[in-house]
Amino acid sequence: MPNEIAVDYDGLIPNNVGLNADPRLRRALEQWHPTYLDWWKDRGPEGFQDNLVYLRTAVGVDQEGWAKFGYVRMPEYRWGILLAPQVEGRTIGFGAHKGEPAWQDVPGEYRAMLRRLITVQGDTEPASVEQQRLLGATAPSLYDLRNLFQVNVEEARHLWAMVYLLQKYFGRDGREEAEDLLRRRSGDRDSPRLLGAFNERTPDWLAFFMFTFFTDRDGKMQLHALAQSGFDPLSRTCRFMLTEEAHHMFIGQTGVGRIVEATCAAMNKAGIDDPHDIPRVRALGVIDLPTIQKRANFHFSLTLDLFGSELSTNAANSFNAGLKGRYLEDQIDDDHVLSGATYPVLRLRDGAVVKEAVPALGALNMRLRDDYVADAASGVERWWNRIIERSGIDFRISLPHVAFNRRIGEFAAIEADPAGNILGAAEWARRRDAFLPSADDDAYVASLMRPAREPGQFAAWIAPPRTGIDNKPGDFEYVKLA
Ligand code: BYC
């Protein structure tokens, strides 16, 4: 039995899964490694591959001191396989197998379902790296450049986490899936990534921060649901991934927060109190609040699609099977089987949005999405609206209705405004640019994207952070460009 806290850091692949004692698996991963590096160089961050970047690397799995900081060239980053410690005597917490010992191997009857969940999760990780690959060229500071690369190397480590599961537990099928994870490409017409939002562009830094706020938060919710899994290796993997994920959302919430802060400060300095006076605000070289709202509308609605349909037999099956639980399943006070339970779901009935109680088992995607919406809404209040409020400007960023701009599920067939009023096609077309970023809005944001590359220098449209990474001072050289 490997020691599960100590990480073997000596071999090619740092790990706490006893890779040395499993030559077949080690060989499979070592064979995958060069293709992975080719993928990283080809589809990972454009440029900066030879620069030293001040990065965090996971070196342990105990809560205290699990990471170390230091200068690394990205291709030399130590992508490792790290599982949270095994919980002695852990049992399956929900579904038809509730109370049975957690599986240490793949339950044969659920093999296909489990492989699918792991593959979908795995696919999102390299997808996000691909989506963000061009942003380095326009980073608003070295601090932000470093944060981008931190997110990128850790999402890539999450790919390793899923590839480990596929290679260790799914034999030949798993190896093929692992190869396909490097073959699909975000946005590619012939071989796209599996989920919609991961084929969109991340064209600028506002999009990057919105993505890390909204879409990484879907990652948080889904990882929490998978961390409840009765398949113990998946649970342990996801628990450790969540440790890293928190920082990605921090980058999103503070990133947008810093943009909001720069806008409010510039408006106050210029004596502008109407946030809707867009030409005057833009003349200051900052991003007007209505454009930030429209970007939030876009990323939020796109991310809601990642939860799948409100009513889903896939979700019911994976819950019943004990593979994917609810958010914080182990803290919910019910039977964890959901026999006879109902859950309120928003549905489209005779052209109106109504709430209907449906069997809870079929509504698990909706439930996870509700938990997500609450989490995102509280982040918007705490991180963005508080800054606007303190500046005295009369504006609030709000999340649009869940029926707004949807492509998956109950509301895919209709158009609704951000308040949830259903619109006809003509009215939607006429008003669309008031709800979602227009070509003009995007062009304005794009015009601001010029790099700031001196230590301590920040683009005018974003405020500096309150504290540095690893408590470094404001003018710290997070990326050595020389
Ligand atoms: N786009 O029953 P349905 C992250 C498919 S993010 C395209 O409605 P289900 C990260 C679905 O696959 C978290 N297709 O939904 C964030 C199914 O196809 P099949 C990623 C979609 O299956 C930032 C069919 O429609 N992890 O980690 O209950 C940076 C009917 O599906 C979409 C996970 O998602 C879509 N948006 O739920 C880096 C967890 N939605 O199978 C990383 C694992 C649905 O019939 N995945 N479809 O061919 C899952 O739990 C589920 O697959 C989903 C879908 C929640 C995604």
XYZ file of C-alpha atoms and ligand atoms in Angstrom:
538
model
C 0.000 0.000 0.000
C 1.588 3.343 -0.967
C 2.017 5.980 1.688
C -0.775 8.329 0.693
C 0.512 11.536 2.169
C 4.108 11.389 0.950
C 4.515 12.262 -2.684
C 7.116 10.436 -4.744
C 8.806 13.343 -6.417
C 11.793 11.570 -7.945
C 10.425 9.934 -11.075
C 9.173 11.510 -14.291
C 5.650 11.792 -12.885
C 5.332 13.000 -9.276
C 2.607 10.964 -7.588
C 1.201 9.569 -4.390
C -0.442 6.599 -6.072
C 2.490 4.179 -5.952
C 3.337 4.427 -9.636
C 6.673 2.686 -9.076
C 4.872 -0.420 -7.904
C 2.674 -0.532 -11.019
C 4.994 -0.844 -14.056
C 2.141 -1.361 -16.550
C 0.459 1.884 -15.546
C 3.745 3.736 -15.340
C 4.610 2.658 -18.871
C 1.201 3.716 -20.160
C 1.542 7.163 -18.580
C 5.130 7.533 -19.738
C 3.979 6.757 -23.266
C 1.220 9.342 -23.025
C 3.638 11.954 -21.632
C 5.420 12.990 -24.892
C 2.104 13.371 -26.727
C 0.921 15.453 -23.812
C 4.020 17.684 -24.043
C 3.498 18.058 -27.794
C -0.081 19.088 -27.068
C 1.085 21.592 -24.429
C 3.614 23.157 -26.802
C 1.192 23.197 -29.702
C -2.102 24.098 -27.979
C -0.976 25.455 -24.591
C 0.024 29.085 -23.939
C 1.357 30.755 -27.069
C 4.868 32.053 -26.353
C 6.484 32.366 -22.915
C 7.467 28.689 -22.915
C 11.104 29.524 -22.179
C 10.377 32.192 -19.580
C 10.639 31.617 -15.859
C 7.228 31.950 -14.242
C 6.621 32.162 -10.502
C 4.265 29.198 -10.117
C 2.673 27.127 -7.426
C 3.262 23.384 -7.716
C 1.399 20.763 -5.717
C 3.898 18.751 -3.716
C 1.709 17.118 -1.072
C -1.901 16.431 -0.209
C -2.212 17.413 3.432
C -4.120 20.650 3.929
C -1.099 22.457 5.361
C 1.736 23.141 2.974
C 0.488 21.183 -0.025
C 2.122 23.522 -2.519
C 5.422 25.265 -3.063
C 6.157 28.410 -5.059
C 9.123 28.928 -7.324
C 10.315 29.955 -10.785
C 9.606 27.294 -13.402
C 9.634 27.115 -17.191
C 6.162 25.896 -18.041
C 7.131 22.815 -20.072
C 9.193 21.749 -17.038
C 6.257 22.088 -14.629
C 5.907 18.940 -12.493
C 2.442 17.753 -13.477
C 1.686 15.129 -10.874
C -0.982 12.634 -9.902
C -2.244 13.451 -6.470
C -5.134 11.927 -4.611
C -6.531 13.145 -1.307
C -5.810 10.659 1.502
C -8.002 7.576 1.634
C -10.673 7.701 4.327
C -10.593 4.493 6.333
C -13.873 2.540 6.103
C -15.530 4.999 3.684
C -18.936 3.830 2.452
C -21.070 4.857 -0.520
C -23.154 7.798 0.627
C -26.190 7.745 -1.680
C -28.180 5.824 -4.260
C -28.994 2.135 -4.529
C -25.659 1.057 -2.974
C -25.820 3.422 -0.021
C -23.969 2.030 2.971
C -21.864 -0.475 1.003
C -18.069 -0.058 1.124
C -16.816 2.502 -1.400
C -15.473 0.853 -4.560
C -11.704 0.697 -4.944
C -12.151 -0.701 -8.436
C -14.619 0.043 -11.214
C -17.983 -1.620 -10.609
C -18.473 -3.645 -13.819
C -22.136 -2.771 -14.318
C -21.364 0.971 -14.241
C -18.179 0.937 -16.249
C -19.521 2.810 -19.289
C -21.309 5.461 -17.222
C -18.252 6.079 -15.084
C -15.925 6.271 -18.059
C -18.235 8.832 -19.672
C -18.299 11.049 -16.554
C -14.502 10.944 -16.232
C -14.029 11.621 -19.939
C -16.393 14.611 -19.926
C -14.663 16.027 -16.858
C -11.243 15.378 -18.416
C -12.206 16.997 -21.703
C -12.978 20.360 -20.134
C -9.486 20.727 -18.653
C -7.341 20.879 -21.812
C -10.216 22.681 -23.530
C -9.901 25.642 -21.184
C -6.122 25.788 -21.730
C -6.720 25.875 -25.484
C -9.341 28.594 -25.102
C -6.917 30.794 -23.179
C -3.799 30.169 -25.234
C -3.490 33.581 -26.874
C -4.060 35.749 -23.808
C -0.418 35.974 -22.738
C 0.302 38.499 -25.486
C -2.053 41.077 -23.971
C -1.733 40.511 -20.211
C -2.493 43.702 -18.246
C 0.410 43.020 -15.848
C 3.029 40.413 -14.967
C 0.860 39.484 -11.970
C -2.049 38.650 -14.275
C 0.222 36.899 -16.755
C 1.452 34.650 -13.976
C -2.111 33.980 -12.810
C -3.129 32.964 -16.322
C -0.263 30.486 -16.498
C -1.035 29.178 -13.011
C -4.573 28.399 -14.105
C -3.279 26.802 -17.296
C -0.754 24.471 -15.664
C -3.262 23.423 -13.012
C -6.051 22.732 -15.507
C -3.485 20.648 -17.342
C -2.731 18.824 -14.103
C -6.447 18.124 -13.804
C -6.216 16.523 -17.216
C -3.474 14.294 -15.770
C -5.779 13.451 -12.879
C -8.498 12.170 -15.217
C -6.016 10.438 -17.524
C -4.629 8.578 -14.517
C -8.121 7.227 -13.748
C -8.725 6.275 -17.373
C -5.360 4.548 -17.753
C -5.391 2.782 -14.426
C -8.969 1.571 -14.319
C -10.271 1.291 -17.881
C -7.605 -0.692 -19.740
C -7.486 -0.273 -23.466
C -10.680 1.831 -23.651
C -9.152 4.160 -21.099
C -5.953 4.511 -23.111
C -7.974 5.401 -26.185
C -9.998 7.975 -24.263
C -6.732 9.449 -22.938
C -5.464 9.834 -26.477
C -8.722 11.399 -27.616
C -8.462 13.978 -24.851
C -5.356 15.281 -26.616
C -6.859 14.904 -30.078
C -10.061 16.962 -29.717
C -9.602 20.723 -30.028
C -11.617 23.567 -28.585
C -13.669 25.167 -31.353
C -12.574 22.657 -34.010
C -15.319 21.953 -36.531
C -14.443 18.304 -37.034
C -13.252 17.356 -33.587
C -14.654 19.813 -31.036
C -14.553 19.569 -27.244
C -17.513 17.714 -25.755
C -19.414 20.509 -24.000
C -20.677 23.696 -25.629
C -19.022 26.394 -23.509
C -15.608 24.821 -24.043
C -15.745 25.528 -27.747
C -16.267 29.271 -27.314
C -13.443 31.754 -27.705
C -11.822 33.522 -24.758
C -10.786 36.541 -26.797
C -9.764 39.024 -24.101
C -8.998 39.381 -20.411
C -12.504 40.360 -19.381
C -13.623 37.072 -20.951
C -10.857 35.234 -19.069
C -11.929 36.651 -15.701
C -15.610 36.007 -16.437
C -14.749 32.464 -17.473
C -12.794 31.799 -14.285
C -15.604 33.306 -12.218
C -18.546 31.577 -13.910
C -17.248 28.515 -15.731
C -14.619 27.448 -13.206
C -17.441 27.647 -10.691
C -19.282 24.987 -12.687
C -16.037 23.056 -12.298
C -16.287 23.539 -8.547
C -19.887 22.274 -8.413
C -19.262 19.276 -10.672
C -16.079 18.338 -8.813
C -17.965 18.525 -5.532
C -20.655 16.228 -6.958
C -17.990 13.786 -8.206
C -16.063 14.052 -4.926
C -19.094 12.332 -3.349
C -18.650 9.378 -5.713
C -18.772 5.825 -4.430
C -15.860 5.121 -6.785
C -13.222 6.069 -4.255
C -10.322 6.946 -6.600
C -12.563 9.473 -8.382
C -13.694 10.940 -5.092
C -10.137 11.304 -3.835
C -8.921 12.827 -7.099
C -11.702 15.411 -7.151
C -11.205 16.324 -3.522
C -7.623 17.275 -4.249
C -8.524 19.107 -7.476
C -10.909 21.307 -5.477
C -7.955 22.570 -3.445
C -6.456 24.050 -6.614
C -9.781 25.155 -8.117
C -10.444 27.715 -5.367
C -7.575 29.894 -6.622
C -8.969 29.914 -10.154
C -12.257 31.355 -8.974
C -10.345 33.832 -6.818
C -8.611 35.037 -9.986
C -11.998 35.487 -11.663
C -13.731 37.250 -8.821
C -10.848 39.596 -8.052
C -10.096 40.081 -11.766
C -13.570 41.385 -12.559
C -13.584 43.173 -9.195
C -10.384 45.023 -10.111
C -11.866 46.021 -13.475
C -14.989 47.327 -11.729
C -12.789 49.173 -9.260
C -10.772 50.890 -12.011
C -13.976 51.918 -13.796
C -15.614 53.348 -10.677
C -12.446 55.195 -9.656
C -12.035 56.727 -13.127
C -15.710 57.771 -13.219
C -15.479 59.391 -9.806
C -12.275 61.182 -10.715
C -13.880 62.553 -13.893
C -17.088 63.467 -12.074
C -19.283 61.100 -14.139
C -22.140 59.659 -12.126
C -24.269 58.212 -14.905
C -22.905 54.677 -15.518
C -24.956 54.549 -18.743
C -23.089 57.475 -20.290
C -20.986 54.963 -22.173
C -19.069 57.259 -24.572
C -17.818 59.420 -21.695
C -16.833 56.419 -19.587
C -15.044 54.768 -22.502
C -13.204 58.005 -23.226
C -11.488 57.407 -19.862
C -10.008 54.145 -21.155
C -11.932 51.903 -18.757
C -14.691 49.326 -19.306
C -18.184 50.729 -18.708
C -20.365 48.854 -16.203
C -23.171 48.022 -18.697
C -20.635 46.165 -20.862
C -19.435 44.245 -17.800
C -23.083 43.358 -17.100
C -23.562 42.105 -20.658
C -20.437 39.992 -20.439
C -21.739 38.520 -17.164
C -25.056 37.747 -18.900
C -23.180 35.923 -21.625
C -20.859 33.819 -19.466
C -23.503 32.995 -16.881
C -26.046 31.757 -19.425
C -23.438 29.779 -21.332
C -22.289 28.132 -18.119
C -25.835 27.176 -17.097
C -25.920 24.984 -20.197
C -23.068 22.946 -18.703
C -25.446 21.497 -16.136
C -27.349 19.592 -18.837
C -31.124 19.374 -18.995
C -33.168 20.176 -15.919
C -34.776 16.747 -16.173
C -32.191 14.088 -16.905
C -32.233 10.318 -16.756
C -28.432 10.353 -17.103
C -28.195 12.295 -13.856
C -30.751 10.034 -12.144
C -28.833 6.952 -13.256
C -25.464 8.181 -12.088
C -26.936 9.152 -8.711
C -28.708 5.799 -8.316
C -25.502 4.034 -9.237
C -23.637 5.939 -6.517
C -21.275 7.580 -9.020
C -22.217 11.278 -8.852
C -23.883 12.835 -5.826
C -25.370 16.199 -5.025
C -23.419 19.256 -3.911
C -22.356 18.555 -0.308
C -24.349 15.283 -0.357
C -22.782 14.212 2.940
C -24.195 17.299 4.657
C -27.768 16.939 3.375
C -30.308 15.647 5.864
C -32.476 13.189 3.932
C -32.500 9.503 2.936
C -29.861 9.996 0.148
C -31.929 7.690 -2.025
C -34.620 10.238 -2.905
C -37.403 7.696 -2.845
C -40.681 9.572 -3.190
C -38.958 12.965 -2.877
C -39.831 15.862 -5.181
C -37.923 18.947 -6.265
C -39.240 22.207 -7.771
C -38.181 22.717 -11.367
C -38.762 25.700 -13.664
C -40.589 24.576 -16.797
C -42.102 26.070 -19.877
C -45.862 25.613 -19.848
C -48.156 27.232 -22.442
C -45.613 29.921 -23.166
C -44.920 30.788 -19.524
C -42.198 29.874 -17.048
C -43.734 27.989 -14.115
C -42.415 26.082 -11.126
C -43.429 22.419 -10.932
C -42.631 19.738 -8.370
C -41.138 16.704 -10.095
C -39.502 13.499 -8.786
C -36.227 14.662 -7.235
C -34.194 11.903 -8.842
C -34.912 13.238 -12.302
C -34.137 16.827 -11.287
C -30.567 16.466 -10.027
C -29.057 18.673 -12.725
C -31.528 21.400 -11.796
C -30.650 21.035 -8.152
C -26.911 21.325 -8.790
C -27.600 24.298 -11.037
C -29.657 25.955 -8.275
C -26.735 25.500 -5.880
C -24.472 26.994 -8.528
C -26.713 30.017 -9.089
C -26.800 30.739 -5.351
C -23.012 30.457 -5.125
C -22.446 32.699 -8.155
C -25.001 35.274 -6.969
C -23.342 35.588 -3.595
C -19.964 36.035 -5.311
C -21.355 38.847 -7.473
C -22.634 40.640 -4.379
C -19.538 40.135 -2.291
C -16.876 40.746 -4.896
C -18.369 43.157 -7.417
C -21.421 45.000 -6.100
C -19.735 45.872 -2.846
C -17.030 47.705 -4.797
C -19.620 49.628 -6.844
C -21.611 50.439 -3.732
C -18.549 51.758 -1.906
C -17.734 54.010 -4.829
C -21.197 55.590 -4.577
C -22.145 54.838 -8.197
C -25.757 53.884 -8.783
C -25.427 50.521 -10.522
C -25.789 46.863 -9.595
C -24.533 43.845 -11.507
C -27.166 41.120 -11.448
C -27.461 37.618 -12.808
C -29.988 37.149 -15.607
C -32.940 34.775 -15.319
C -32.104 31.117 -15.971
C -34.332 31.143 -19.073
C -32.140 33.802 -20.690
C -29.987 32.836 -23.703
C -30.107 29.067 -23.219
C -29.187 26.351 -25.700
C -29.686 23.269 -23.523
C -32.727 22.123 -21.576
C -36.169 23.505 -20.900
C -35.568 26.994 -22.311
C -33.478 26.124 -25.340
C -36.390 26.628 -27.704
C -37.350 30.132 -26.583
C -35.768 33.533 -26.144
C -36.212 35.461 -22.921
C -34.937 38.799 -21.677
C -32.686 38.913 -18.576
C -35.778 39.305 -16.371
C -37.229 36.062 -17.778
C -39.947 37.589 -19.979
C -40.394 35.494 -23.088
C -39.740 37.395 -26.320
C -40.718 36.699 -29.912
C -37.908 36.133 -32.393
C -38.205 39.609 -33.911
C -38.132 41.381 -30.565
C -35.184 39.281 -29.422
C -33.277 40.207 -32.581
C -34.116 43.881 -32.071
C -33.084 43.965 -28.411
C -30.307 41.379 -28.349
C -27.484 43.910 -28.210
C -28.973 45.440 -25.079
C -28.619 42.089 -23.293
C -25.496 40.534 -24.753
C -22.190 42.081 -25.846
C -22.485 43.711 -29.264
C -19.744 43.681 -31.897
C -19.060 47.268 -30.890
C -18.695 46.347 -27.188
C -16.294 43.541 -28.051
C -14.276 45.796 -30.333
C -13.986 48.373 -27.550
C -12.748 45.781 -25.040
C -10.344 44.425 -27.670
C -8.951 47.938 -28.221
C -7.835 48.051 -24.565
C -5.903 44.793 -24.740
C -2.330 45.991 -24.780
C 0.312 44.316 -22.618
C 1.830 45.876 -19.504
C 5.148 44.175 -18.944
C 7.158 46.160 -16.391
C 7.112 44.764 -12.840
C 4.477 46.702 -10.886
C 2.889 48.158 -14.032
C -0.869 47.668 -14.625
C -3.073 48.546 -17.595
C -5.304 51.537 -16.807
C -8.547 49.520 -17.083
C -7.700 47.239 -14.155
C -6.728 48.124 -10.574
C -3.705 46.443 -8.962
C -4.496 43.615 -6.520
C -4.582 44.254 -2.774
C -1.885 41.673 -2.082
C 0.568 39.794 -4.210
C 0.758 36.070 -4.853
C 2.630 34.326 -2.037
C 2.690 37.751 -0.313
C 5.091 39.174 -2.863
C 5.394 42.971 -3.154
C 3.591 44.941 -5.874
C 6.595 45.209 -8.168
C 7.549 41.541 -7.961
C 8.783 40.049 -11.232
C 6.205 37.258 -11.550
C 7.386 36.383 -15.041
C 11.002 36.922 -16.060
C 10.758 38.185 -19.603
C 14.455 38.771 -20.215
N -22.912 20.773 -24.353
O -29.206 14.341 -19.639
P -28.506 15.532 -20.154
C -14.756 22.169 -15.308
C -25.260 16.284 -23.602
S -16.382 22.294 -15.771
C -22.933 19.663 -25.129
O -29.248 16.746 -20.397
P -26.434 15.000 -18.291
C -13.842 23.231 -15.745
C -24.923 15.202 -22.594
O -23.527 14.933 -22.576
C -17.168 20.810 -15.164
N -23.598 18.542 -24.800
O -27.292 15.915 -19.256
C -14.224 24.552 -15.767
C -25.758 14.061 -23.071
O -25.082 13.417 -24.144
P -25.069 11.813 -24.226
C -17.046 19.624 -16.108
C -24.285 18.539 -23.638
O -25.768 13.910 -19.034
C -13.344 25.532 -16.210
C -27.004 14.737 -23.637
O -26.625 16.102 -23.882
N -17.459 18.418 -15.477
O -14.390 21.243 -14.667
O -27.243 14.678 -17.094
C -12.083 25.191 -16.625
C -28.160 14.702 -22.681
O -27.677 15.145 -21.445
C -24.304 19.647 -22.779
C -18.666 17.837 -15.677
O -19.468 18.289 -16.437
C -23.571 20.803 -23.171
N -23.521 21.916 -22.416
O -25.381 16.108 -17.786
C -11.679 23.867 -16.609
C -18.962 16.593 -14.865
N -25.058 19.341 -21.708
O -24.284 11.336 -23.021
C -12.558 22.873 -16.160
C -19.176 15.375 -15.678
C -25.499 18.097 -21.898
O -26.496 11.420 -24.208
N -20.269 15.500 -16.603
N -25.032 17.606 -23.043
O -24.333 11.577 -25.534
C -21.580 15.360 -16.270
O -21.906 15.175 -15.120
C -22.601 15.411 -17.352
O -22.021 14.875 -18.501
C -23.174 16.823 -17.657
C -24.401 16.634 -18.556
C -23.519 17.534 -16.367
C -22.172 17.656 -18.420
